CSV table of C-alpha atoms in Angstrom, one decimal:
chain,number,residue,atom,x,y,z
A,671,MET,CA,35.4,-127.3,3.4
A,672,LEU,CA,33.4,-129.4,5.9
A,673,PRO,CA,33.4,-133.1,5.2
A,674,VAL,CA,30.0,-134.8,4.4
A,675,VAL,CA,28.8,-138.0,6.0
A,676,ALA,CA,25.7,-139.9,4.8
A,677,ILE,CA,23.7,-142.3,6.9
A,678,VAL,CA,22.2,-145.1,4.8
A,679,GLY,CA,20.5,-148.5,5.5
A,680,ARG,CA,17.2,-150.3,5.3
A,681,PRO,CA,14.1,-148.8,6.9
A,682,ASN,CA,13.7,-148.6,10.7
A,683,VAL,CA,17.3,-149.2,11.7
A,684,GLY,CA,17.6,-145.8,13.5
A,685,LYS,CA,19.1,-143.5,10.8
A,686,SER,CA,17.0,-140.5,11.8
A,687,THR,CA,17.7,-141.2,15.5
A,688,LEU,CA,21.4,-141.1,14.8
A,689,PHE,CA,21.0,-138.0,12.7
A,690,ASN,CA,19.3,-136.2,15.6
A,691,CYS,CA,21.9,-137.4,18.0
A,692,MET,CA,24.8,-136.1,15.9
A,693,THR,CA,23.2,-132.7,15.1
A,694,ARG,CA,21.7,-132.4,18.7
A,695,SER,CA,18.4,-131.5,17.2
A,696,ARG,CA,15.0,-133.0,16.4
A,697,ASP,CA,15.0,-132.0,12.7
A,698,ALA,CA,14.4,-135.6,11.6
A,699,LEU,CA,11.1,-137.3,12.4
A,700,VAL,CA,11.6,-140.5,14.5
A,701,SER,CA,9.0,-143.3,14.7
A,702,ASP,CA,8.7,-147.0,14.8
A,703,ILE,CA,6.9,-146.9,11.5
A,704,PRO,CA,9.3,-148.0,8.7
A,705,GLY,CA,9.8,-145.7,5.8
A,706,LEU,CA,8.9,-142.5,7.6
A,707,THR,CA,11.9,-140.6,6.2
A,708,ARG,CA,11.6,-140.0,2.4
A,709,ASP,CA,13.6,-137.0,1.4
A,710,ARG,CA,17.2,-136.5,2.4
A,711,GLN,CA,17.8,-134.2,5.4
A,712,TYR,CA,20.9,-132.0,5.9
A,713,GLY,CA,22.3,-130.9,9.2
A,714,GLU,CA,25.6,-129.7,10.8
A,715,ALA,CA,27.2,-131.8,13.5
A,716,ASN,CA,29.9,-130.8,16.0
A,717,ILE,CA,31.1,-133.7,18.2
A,718,ALA,CA,34.4,-133.9,20.0
A,719,ASP,CA,35.7,-130.8,18.2
A,720,ARG,CA,35.0,-132.4,14.8
A,721,ARG,CA,32.6,-130.5,12.6
A,722,PHE,CA,30.9,-132.0,9.5
A,723,ILE,CA,27.7,-132.1,7.5
A,724,VAL,CA,25.5,-135.1,8.0
A,725,ILE,CA,22.8,-136.4,5.7
A,726,ASP,CA,19.8,-138.5,6.8
A,727,THR,CA,18.3,-140.6,4.0
A,728,GLY,CA,15.2,-142.8,3.4
A,729,GLY,CA,15.4,-146.5,3.9
A,730,LEU,CA,16.7,-148.6,1.0
A,731,THR,CA,14.4,-151.5,0.1
A,732,GLU,CA,14.0,-154.1,-2.7
A,733,GLU,CA,10.5,-152.9,-3.5
A,734,LYS,CA,9.8,-151.7,-7.0
A,735,ASN,CA,6.9,-149.3,-6.5
A,736,ASP,CA,7.3,-145.7,-7.5
A,737,LEU,CA,7.6,-144.2,-4.0
A,738,ASP,CA,10.4,-146.6,-3.0
A,739,LEU,CA,12.2,-146.0,-6.2
A,740,LEU,CA,12.1,-142.2,-5.6
A,741,MET,CA,13.4,-142.8,-2.0
A,742,ALA,CA,16.2,-144.9,-3.3
A,743,GLU,CA,17.2,-142.2,-5.8
A,744,GLN,CA,17.4,-139.7,-3.0
A,745,SER,CA,19.6,-142.0,-0.9
A,746,LEU,CA,21.9,-142.7,-3.9
A,747,GLN,CA,22.3,-138.9,-4.4
A,748,ALA,CA,23.3,-138.5,-0.8
A,749,ILE,CA,25.8,-141.3,-1.2
A,750,GLN,CA,27.3,-139.6,-4.2
A,751,GLU,CA,27.6,-136.3,-2.3
A,752,ALA,CA,29.2,-137.8,0.8
A,753,ASP,CA,32.9,-138.2,1.6
A,754,LYS,CA,32.1,-141.0,4.1
A,755,ILE,CA,29.2,-143.4,4.5
A,756,ILE,CA,27.7,-144.8,7.7
A,757,PHE,CA,26.0,-148.1,6.8
A,758,LEU,CA,23.6,-148.6,9.7
A,759,VAL,CA,22.2,-152.0,10.5
A,760,ASP,CA,19.9,-153.3,13.3
A,761,ALA,CA,21.9,-155.4,15.9
A,762,ARG,CA,18.7,-156.8,17.4
A,763,ALA,CA,17.2,-158.0,14.1
A,764,GLY,CA,20.5,-159.5,12.9
A,765,LEU,CA,21.8,-159.8,9.4
A,766,THR,CA,19.0,-159.7,6.7
A,767,ALA,CA,18.9,-160.2,3.0
A,768,SER,CA,18.3,-156.5,2.5
A,769,ASP,CA,21.5,-155.7,4.4
A,770,ILE,CA,23.5,-158.0,2.1
A,771,THR,CA,22.0,-156.4,-1.0
A,772,ILE,CA,22.8,-152.9,0.2
A,773,ALA,CA,26.3,-153.9,1.2
A,774,GLU,CA,26.9,-155.3,-2.3
A,775,LYS,CA,25.8,-152.0,-3.9
A,776,LEU,CA,27.9,-149.9,-1.5
A,777,ARG,CA,31.1,-151.9,-2.2
A,778,ALA,CA,30.7,-151.3,-5.9
A,779,LEU,CA,30.7,-147.5,-5.3
A,780,ASN,CA,34.3,-147.5,-4.0
A,781,LYS,CA,33.4,-145.1,-1.1
A,782,ASN,CA,34.8,-144.9,2.4
A,783,ILE,CA,32.2,-147.1,4.3
A,784,PHE,CA,31.7,-147.6,8.0
A,785,LEU,CA,29.6,-150.5,9.2
A,786,VAL,CA,27.7,-149.6,12.4
A,787,LEU,CA,25.4,-151.8,14.5
A,788,ASN,CA,22.6,-149.8,16.1
A,789,LYS,CA,20.3,-150.8,19.0
A,790,ALA,CA,23.2,-152.7,20.6
A,791,GLU,CA,22.4,-151.6,24.2
A,792,GLY,CA,22.3,-154.6,26.5
A,793,LEU,CA,23.8,-157.0,23.9
A,794,ASP,CA,27.2,-158.7,23.7
A,795,ALA,CA,28.8,-156.7,20.9
A,796,SER,CA,31.3,-159.4,19.9
A,797,ILE,CA,28.5,-162.0,19.5
A,798,VAL,CA,26.2,-159.7,17.6
A,799,ALA,CA,28.9,-158.5,15.3
A,800,ALA,CA,29.9,-162.1,14.2
A,801,ASP,CA,27.2,-162.4,11.5
A,802,PHE,CA,27.9,-159.0,10.0
A,803,PHE,CA,31.5,-159.8,9.1
A,804,ARG,CA,30.0,-161.6,6.1
A,805,LEU,CA,29.3,-158.2,4.5
A,806,GLY,CA,33.0,-157.7,3.9
A,807,LEU,CA,33.0,-154.1,5.2
A,808,GLY,CA,35.4,-154.5,8.0
A,809,GLU,CA,34.8,-154.7,11.8
A,810,PRO,CA,31.4,-153.4,12.8
A,811,LEU,CA,31.1,-150.7,15.5
A,812,ALA,CA,28.3,-151.2,18.1
A,813,ILE,CA,26.4,-148.1,19.2
A,814,SER,CA,23.0,-147.0,20.6
A,815,ALA,CA,21.8,-143.9,18.8
A,816,ALA,CA,18.7,-143.6,21.1
A,817,HIS,CA,20.9,-143.4,24.2
A,818,GLY,CA,23.9,-141.7,22.6
A,819,ARG,CA,26.3,-144.6,23.5
A,820,GLY,CA,29.3,-145.2,21.3
A,821,VAL,CA,28.6,-142.1,19.1
A,822,THR,CA,31.8,-140.4,20.1
A,823,GLU,CA,33.8,-143.5,19.4
A,824,LEU,CA,32.1,-143.6,16.0
A,825,ILE,CA,33.2,-140.1,15.3
A,826,ASP,CA,36.8,-141.0,16.2
A,827,HIS,CA,36.6,-143.8,13.6
A,828,LEU,CA,35.2,-141.5,11.0
A,829,PHE,CA,37.8,-138.8,11.6
A,830,PRO,CA,41.0,-140.1,13.1
A,831,ASP,CA,43.7,-137.6,14.2
A,832,SER,CA,45.6,-138.1,11.0
A,833,GLU,CA,42.7,-136.5,9.2
A,834,SER,CA,42.3,-133.5,11.5
A,835,GLU,CA,43.7,-131.2,8.8
A,836,SER,CA,40.8,-132.1,6.5
A,837,LEU,CA,38.3,-130.6,9.1
A,838,GLU,CA,39.9,-127.2,9.0
A,839,GLU,CA,38.7,-124.6,6.6
A,840,ASN,CA,40.8,-123.8,3.7
A,841,LYS,CA,43.0,-120.8,4.5
A,842,ARG,CA,42.4,-118.2,1.8
A,843,SER,CA,43.4,-114.5,1.8
A,844,GLY,CA,41.1,-111.7,2.9
A,845,VAL,CA,37.3,-111.8,3.4
A,846,GLN,CA,35.6,-115.0,2.2
A,847,LEU,CA,32.5,-113.8,0.4
A,848,ALA,CA,30.0,-116.5,-0.7
A,849,LEU,CA,27.4,-115.6,-3.4
A,850,ILE,CA,24.4,-117.8,-3.0
A,851,GLY,CA,20.8,-117.8,-4.3
A,852,ARG,CA,18.3,-119.7,-6.5
A,853,PRO,CA,19.3,-120.7,-10.0
A,854,ASN,CA,19.4,-118.0,-12.6
A,855,VAL,CA,19.3,-115.0,-10.3
A,856,GLY,CA,22.6,-113.7,-11.6
A,857,LYS,CA,25.3,-115.0,-9.3
A,858,SER,CA,27.8,-115.7,-12.0
A,859,THR,CA,27.1,-112.4,-13.7
A,860,LEU,CA,27.7,-110.6,-10.5
A,861,THR,CA,30.9,-112.5,-9.9
A,862,ASN,CA,32.2,-111.5,-13.3
A,863,ARG,CA,31.1,-107.9,-12.7
A,864,MET,CA,33.0,-107.8,-9.4
A,865,LEU,CA,36.1,-109.3,-11.0
A,866,GLY,CA,35.9,-107.1,-14.1
A,867,GLU,CA,36.4,-110.1,-16.4
A,868,GLU,CA,34.5,-113.1,-17.8
A,869,ARG,CA,35.8,-115.5,-15.2
A,870,VAL,CA,32.8,-117.9,-14.9
A,871,ILE,CA,30.4,-119.2,-17.5
A,872,VAL,CA,27.2,-117.1,-17.8
A,873,PHE,CA,24.2,-118.7,-19.7
A,874,ASP,CA,20.5,-117.9,-19.6
A,875,GLU,CA,19.6,-121.4,-18.2
A,876,PRO,CA,19.2,-122.4,-14.6
A,877,GLY,CA,21.9,-124.8,-13.3
A,878,THR,CA,24.8,-123.6,-15.5
A,879,THR,CA,27.1,-123.4,-12.4
A,880,ARG,CA,27.6,-126.9,-10.9
A,881,ASP,CA,30.3,-126.4,-8.3
A,882,SER,CA,31.6,-123.8,-5.9
A,883,ILE,CA,34.4,-121.8,-7.4
A,884,PHE,CA,36.9,-119.9,-5.3
A,885,ILE,CA,38.3,-116.8,-6.9
A,886,PRO,CA,40.8,-114.3,-5.3
A,887,LEU,CA,40.1,-110.6,-5.8
A,888,THR,CA,42.0,-107.4,-4.8
A,889,ARG,CA,40.0,-104.2,-4.6
A,890,PHE,CA,41.5,-100.9,-3.3
A,891,ASP,CA,44.3,-102.9,-1.6
A,892,LYS,CA,41.8,-105.1,0.2
A,893,GLN,CA,41.8,-108.9,-0.3
A,894,TYR,CA,38.7,-110.9,-1.0
A,895,THR,CA,37.9,-114.5,-2.0
A,896,LEU,CA,34.7,-114.8,-4.0
A,897,ILE,CA,32.8,-118.1,-3.8
A,898,ASP,CA,30.5,-118.6,-6.7
A,899,THR,CA,28.0,-121.4,-5.9
A,900,ALA,CA,25.5,-123.5,-7.7
A,901,GLY,CA,21.9,-122.3,-7.4
A,902,VAL,CA,19.7,-124.2,-4.9
A,903,ARG,CA,16.2,-124.9,-6.3
A,904,GLN,CA,13.3,-126.6,-4.5
A,905,ARG,CA,14.1,-130.3,-4.0
A,906,GLY,CA,11.0,-131.4,-5.8
A,907,LYS,CA,12.3,-129.7,-9.0
A,908,VAL,CA,15.7,-131.3,-9.0
A,909,PHE,CA,15.6,-133.9,-11.8
A,910,GLU,CA,19.1,-133.8,-13.4
A,911,THR,CA,21.8,-135.9,-11.9
A,912,VAL,CA,24.3,-133.0,-12.3
A,913,GLU,CA,22.4,-130.9,-9.8
A,914,LYS,CA,22.7,-133.5,-7.0
A,915,PHE,CA,25.8,-131.7,-5.6
A,916,SER,CA,24.3,-128.2,-5.5
A,917,VAL,CA,22.8,-128.3,-2.0
A,918,VAL,CA,25.8,-129.7,-0.2
A,919,LYS,CA,28.3,-127.5,-2.1
A,920,THR,CA,26.3,-124.4,-1.2
A,921,LEU,CA,26.1,-125.4,2.5
A,922,GLN,CA,29.9,-125.9,2.4
A,923,ALA,CA,30.4,-122.5,0.8
A,924,ILE,CA,28.3,-120.8,3.5
A,925,GLU,CA,30.3,-122.6,6.2
A,926,ALA,CA,33.6,-121.5,4.6
A,927,ALA,CA,32.5,-117.9,4.2
A,928,ASN,CA,33.0,-114.9,6.5
A,929,VAL,CA,30.2,-113.0,4.8
A,930,VAL,CA,27.3,-114.3,2.7
A,931,LEU,CA,25.8,-112.3,-0.2
A,932,LEU,CA,22.3,-113.6,-0.8
A,933,ILE,CA,21.1,-112.7,-4.3
A,934,MET,CA,17.4,-112.6,-5.2
A,935,ASP,CA,15.6,-111.7,-8.4
A,936,ALA,CA,13.8,-108.4,-7.8
A,937,ARG,CA,11.3,-109.2,-10.6
A,938,GLU,CA,10.1,-112.3,-8.7
A,939,GLY,CA,10.3,-110.8,-5.2
A,940,VAL,CA,11.2,-112.8,-2.1
A,941,THR,CA,10.3,-116.5,-2.7
A,942,GLU,CA,9.9,-119.4,-0.3
A,943,GLN,CA,13.2,-120.8,-1.5
A,944,ASP,CA,14.9,-117.5,-0.8
A,945,LEU,CA,13.6,-117.6,2.8
A,946,ARG,CA,14.8,-121.1,3.2
A,947,LEU,CA,18.3,-120.1,2.2
A,948,LEU,CA,18.1,-117.0,4.4
A,949,GLY,CA,17.1,-119.2,7.4
A,950,PHE,CA,20.1,-121.4,6.9
A,951,VAL,CA,22.4,-118.4,6.8
A,952,ILE,CA,20.9,-117.0,10.0
A,953,ASP,CA,21.1,-120.3,11.7
A,954,SER,CA,24.8,-120.6,10.8
A,955,GLY,CA,25.4,-117.2,12.3
A,956,LYS,CA,27.2,-115.8,9.3
A,957,ALA,CA,27.4,-112.1,8.4
A,958,LEU,CA,24.9,-111.3,5.7
A,959,VAL,CA,24.2,-108.8,2.9
A,960,VAL,CA,21.2,-109.0,0.6
A,961,ALA,CA,21.2,-108.0,-3.1
A,962,MET,CA,18.1,-107.6,-5.2
A,963,ASN,CA,19.3,-108.2,-8.7
A,964,LYS,CA,17.8,-107.3,-12.1
A,965,TRP,CA,16.5,-104.0,-10.7
A,966,ASP,CA,17.0,-102.4,-14.1
A,967,GLY,CA,14.2,-102.5,-16.7
A,968,MET,CA,11.5,-102.4,-14.0
A,969,SER,CA,8.8,-99.8,-14.1
A,970,VAL,CA,8.1,-97.4,-11.2
A,971,GLU,CA,5.0,-99.4,-10.3
A,972,GLU,CA,6.9,-102.7,-10.3
A,973,LYS,CA,9.7,-101.2,-8.2
A,974,GLU,CA,7.2,-99.9,-5.6
A,975,LYS,CA,5.4,-103.2,-5.5
A,976,ALA,CA,8.8,-105.0,-5.1
A,977,ARG,CA,9.9,-102.7,-2.2
A,978,HIS,CA,6.6,-103.3,-0.4
A,979,SER,CA,7.0,-107.1,-0.7
A,980,ILE,CA,10.6,-106.9,0.5
A,981,ASP,CA,9.8,-104.7,3.5
A,982,ARG,CA,7.0,-107.1,4.5
A,983,ARG,CA,8.8,-110.4,4.1
A,984,LEU,CA,12.3,-109.3,5.3
A,985,ASN,CA,11.3,-107.2,8.3
A,986,PHE,CA,12.7,-109.8,10.7
A,987,ILE,CA,16.3,-108.9,9.7
A,988,PRO,CA,16.5,-105.2,10.3
A,989,TYR,CA,20.2,-105.4,10.8
A,990,VAL,CA,20.9,-106.5,7.2
A,991,ARG,CA,21.7,-104.1,4.4
A,992,ILE,CA,19.5,-104.6,1.3
A,993,HIS,CA,20.9,-103.3,-2.1
A,994,PHE,CA,19.1,-102.9,-5.4
A,995,ILE,CA,21.5,-103.7,-8.2
A,996,SER,CA,22.0,-104.7,-11.8
A,997,ALA,CA,24.8,-107.2,-12.1
A,998,LEU,CA,24.5,-107.0,-15.9
A,999,HIS,CA,25.0,-103.2,-16.1
A,1000,GLY,CA,27.0,-102.8,-12.9
A,1001,SER,CA,24.7,-100.3,-11.2
A,1002,GLY,CA,24.9,-100.5,-7.4
A,1003,VAL,CA,27.6,-103.2,-7.4
A,1004,GLY,CA,30.3,-101.0,-5.9
A,1005,ASN,CA,28.2,-100.3,-2.9
A,1006,LEU,CA,28.0,-104.0,-2.1
A,1007,PHE,CA,31.7,-104.1,-1.0
A,1008,GLU,CA,31.0,-101.3,1.6
A,1009,SER,CA,28.3,-103.4,3.2
A,1010,VAL,CA,30.4,-106.5,3.0
A,1011,ASP,CA,33.3,-104.7,4.8
A,1012,GLU,CA,30.9,-103.3,7.3
A,1013,ALA,CA,29.3,-106.7,8.0
A,1014,TYR,CA,32.7,-108.4,8.4
A,1015,GLN,CA,34.0,-105.7,10.8
A,1016,SER,CA,30.8,-105.9,12.9
A,1017,ALA,CA,31.1,-109.7,13.0
A,1018,THR,CA,34.7,-109.6,14.2
A,1019,LYS,CA,34.5,-106.5,16.4
A,1020,LYS,CA,36.2,-106.6,19.8
A,1021,LEU,CA,33.7,-105.9,22.6
A,1022,ALA,CA,34.8,-104.5,26.0
A,1023,THR,CA,33.2,-105.9,29.2
A,1024,PRO,CA,32.5,-102.4,30.8
A,1025,LYS,CA,30.7,-101.2,27.7
A,1026,LEU,CA,28.6,-104.4,27.4
A,1027,THR,CA,27.7,-104.3,31.1
A,1028,LYS,CA,26.6,-100.6,30.9
A,1029,ILE,CA,24.4,-101.4,27.9
A,1030,LEU,CA,22.9,-104.3,29.8
A,1031,GLN,CA,22.1,-102.2,32.8
A,1032,GLU,CA,20.5,-99.5,30.8
A,1033,ALA,CA,18.4,-102.1,28.9
A,1034,VAL,CA,17.2,-103.6,32.2
A,1035,VAL,CA,16.2,-100.1,33.5
A,1036,GLN,CA,14.3,-99.4,30.3
A,1037,HIS,CA,12.6,-102.8,30.3
A,1038,SER,CA,12.9,-105.1,33.3
A,1039,PRO,CA,13.0,-108.9,33.0
A,1040,PRO,CA,9.8,-110.7,34.1
A,1041,LEU,CA,9.1,-112.4,37.4
A,1042,VAL,CA,9.7,-116.1,37.8
A,1043,ARG,CA,7.7,-117.8,40.6
A,1044,GLY,CA,7.4,-114.4,42.3
A,1045,ARG,CA,11.2,-113.6,42.0
A,1046,ARG,CA,12.8,-111.2,39.7
A,1047,ILE,CA,15.4,-112.4,37.2
A,1048,LYS,CA,18.7,-110.6,38.0
A,1049,LEU,CA,21.1,-109.6,35.2
A,1050,ARG,CA,24.4,-108.6,36.8
A,1051,TYR,CA,27.0,-108.1,34.0
A,1052,ALA,CA,27.9,-109.1,30.5
A,1053,HIS,CA,31.1,-109.9,28.6
A,1054,ALA,CA,32.1,-111.1,25.1
A,1055,GLY,CA,32.1,-114.8,24.5
A,1056,GLY,CA,33.3,-114.9,20.9
A,1057,HIS,CA,32.9,-113.4,17.5
A,1058,ASN,CA,31.7,-114.1,14.0
A,1059,PRO,CA,28.9,-114.0,15.1
A,1060,PRO,CA,29.4,-111.8,18.2
A,1061,ARG,CA,28.4,-113.8,21.3
A,1062,ILE,CA,27.5,-111.9,24.5
A,1063,VAL,CA,27.5,-113.9,27.8
A,1064,LEU,CA,25.1,-112.7,30.5
A,1065,HIS,CA,25.7,-113.5,34.2
A,1066,GLY,CA,23.0,-113.4,36.9
A,1067,ASN,CA,20.4,-115.4,38.8
A,1068,GLN,CA,17.6,-117.6,37.3
A,1069,LEU,CA,18.9,-116.9,33.7
A,1070,ASP,CA,17.7,-120.3,32.6
A,1071,GLU,CA,14.2,-118.9,32.9
A,1072,LEU,CA,14.9,-115.9,30.7
A,1073,PRO,CA,12.2,-115.9,28.0
A,1074,ASP,CA,13.1,-116.0,24.4
A,1075,ALA,CA,11.3,-112.7,23.8
A,1076,TYR,CA,13.5,-110.9,26.3
A,1077,ARG,CA,16.6,-112.5,24.8
A,1078,ARG,CA,15.6,-111.1,21.4
A,1079,TYR,CA,15.1,-107.7,23.1
A,1080,LEU,CA,18.6,-107.8,24.6
A,1081,ALA,CA,20.1,-108.9,21.3
A,1082,SER,CA,18.4,-106.1,19.4
A,1083,THR,CA,19.5,-103.6,22.1
A,1084,PHE,CA,23.2,-104.7,21.9
A,1085,GLN,CA,22.9,-104.6,18.1
A,1086,LYS,CA,21.7,-101.0,18.0
A,1087,ARG,CA,24.0,-99.6,20.7
A,1088,LEU,CA,27.1,-101.3,19.3
A,1089,LYS,CA,26.1,-100.4,15.7
A,1090,LEU,CA,26.5,-103.9,14.5
A,1091,MET,CA,25.2,-104.2,11.0
A,1092,GLY,CA,25.0,-107.3,8.9
A,1093,THR,CA,25.6,-109.8,11.6
A,1094,PRO,CA,23.3,-111.5,14.2
A,1095,VAL,CA,24.1,-111.3,17.9
A,1096,ARG,CA,24.0,-114.5,20.0
A,1097,ILE,CA,22.9,-114.2,23.7
A,1098,GLU,CA,24.3,-116.8,26.1
A,1099,VAL,CA,23.5,-117.0,29.8
A,1100,LYS,CA,25.4,-118.3,32.8
A,1101,ASN,CA,23.9,-118.5,36.3
A,1102,SER,CA,25.9,-117.1,39.2
A,1103,GLU,CA,26.6,-119.7,41.9
A,1104,ASN,CA,25.5,-119.3,45.5
A,1105,PRO,CA,28.6,-119.6,47.7
A,1106,PHE,CA,26.5,-120.9,50.6
A,1107,ARG,CA,24.5,-123.5,48.5
A,1108,HIS,CA,26.3,-126.4,50.2
A,1109,GLN,CA,25.6,-125.1,53.8
A,1110,ARG,CA,22.5,-126.4,55.4
A,1111,ASN,CA,20.5,-124.6,58.0
A,1112,THR,CA,21.0,-126.7,61.1
A,1113,LEU,CA,18.9,-124.5,63.5
A,1114,THR,CA,15.8,-126.0,65.1
A,1115,PRO,CA,12.5,-124.1,64.6
A,1116,ARG,CA,12.8,-122.8,68.2
A,1117,GLN,CA,16.4,-121.5,67.6
A,1118,ALA,CA,15.4,-119.9,64.3
A,1119,HIS,CA,12.5,-118.1,66.0
A,1120,LYS,CA,14.8,-116.9,68.8
A,1121,LYS,CA,17.4,-115.7,66.2
A,1122,LYS,CA,14.6,-113.8,64.3
A,1123,ARG,CA,13.5,-112.0,67.5
A,1124,MET,CA,17.1,-111.1,68.3
A,1125,MET,CA,17.6,-109.5,64.8
A,1126,ARG,CA,14.4,-107.5,65.3
A,1127,HIS,CA,15.7,-106.2,68.6
A,1128,ILE,CA,19.1,-105.2,67.1
A,1129,LYS,CA,17.4,-103.3,64.3
A,1130,LYS,CA,15.3,-101.3,66.8
C-alpha cells in the first residue's frame, strides 16, 4: 500500500503550492487569498523514487463560523487518514498564536509529524527556525515550495532508507483484482459470488464495508487476490466519521491492483461519481473491466434505455469490456474472469520493436502528422518503454510539437493492431539529436554563394 501524507497548517502558508510541487500538477488552486482551499484534495506523488498519496487541506483557524468549522473537519479527517503529517508554517511571518494552537492539537494525536518552514528562500534558515523550536515538534526543515527548493530533502526526511520497504506494494499471489464503485452497487455481493462463500458482510445499507479487504482466490488453477473496497460517495454526502477512510483506502487499492473491476448499478445508469472513479483509474493507467450489476429484474425497455445511456457516456473507452451481470444470482459473473485475464495479459504483453515500427509507419502513411512552421514532423521508429500500462516510445524530429489529437490517433492504432483490450496505451516521444548541431557554419556569404554555384555545376 502507498503511504499517505497530509499537509496541514493555517491559511496562506503554501499548502496547495507544496501539493502541486509534489504531484507535479496544478490540481490545487493557488492564490494569495487566505482560505482558498476548502475541501481536501488527493494526489499521487513520485519524488526521488518514492511514491505516496498526498492530501492538500484547508487552513486551520480559530474562527467559529460554520464554513471554518467545516474546513477544520475536512482537515481533521485528512489527518486521521494520513500515515505522516507535514505541519507547514510561514518562515517569513514567523511563529504565530495559530501555529502554537495547531501544534498543541497535533501533538495530542500521537501522529508522525514533520515541521516544515515554507517561503524560506533568501533567509538564514538557522535564525528563522529558532522561534519554531518552541512548538516541540523537533528540528524544522526549511523549504521553498514555490521554487521547489528543499522538497527532495523533505522527502528524504519523510521516507528514510530504513523505511524503503514500506513503499513497496505488498506481494500477493496472482492477479490483484480491485473491486471499486459507489456504495451499495454490490461489490461485497460480487466478492462473495466469486469466492463461492459468504466471506464479507453484505447488508442493504450504503457504507457497510469500511476497509479494503484482500482475499486470495484460486480458479481453474489460476491465482487471484480480490480486493473488496469501501464505496466512494460524493464528498458532500459523507457525514459519518467511519466513512472518512473510504477515499484513501480505495485509492490505495487501485494503486495495489493489476486490474480494476469498476462496478456500477445498471438501474441507475452511469452517474457522475462513476465517471470520477473511472477517470482516476484511467489516469493511474490500470487495466480496467466494467460490470453493470443488478441487470436482473429490469424490463426490456429499461435495459434498452440503460444500454443507450452506457453507449453514450462510456464511448471514450472503446477498449474496455463492459459486462451486464447479476452478482446476487451469479449470471454473467464467470465471464468477468475472462475479461480480467485478457486485460492483465494485454497490460503485461511484450512488444517487439520491429512490429511497433511497422505499425507506426503504416499509421503515418494512412494519416500523416501535421506541419509545424512549414516542416513535417518525422516519426522514424518505435519501441516498448514499459508495461502495465503499455508504454510506446516514438523517435523522430520535432516530436515535442506532436498534437494531442495525433497522439490519441497513434494510441488507438497501436491498441487495435496489437489487440490490446482492457488497458490504455501511453505514447511517449523522444527527439532524435542532430549529430552536427554543435558545428557552426563558418563560411562567409561569398564563400557560401561560391559553394552553392559549384554544387549546381556538379549536378549538371
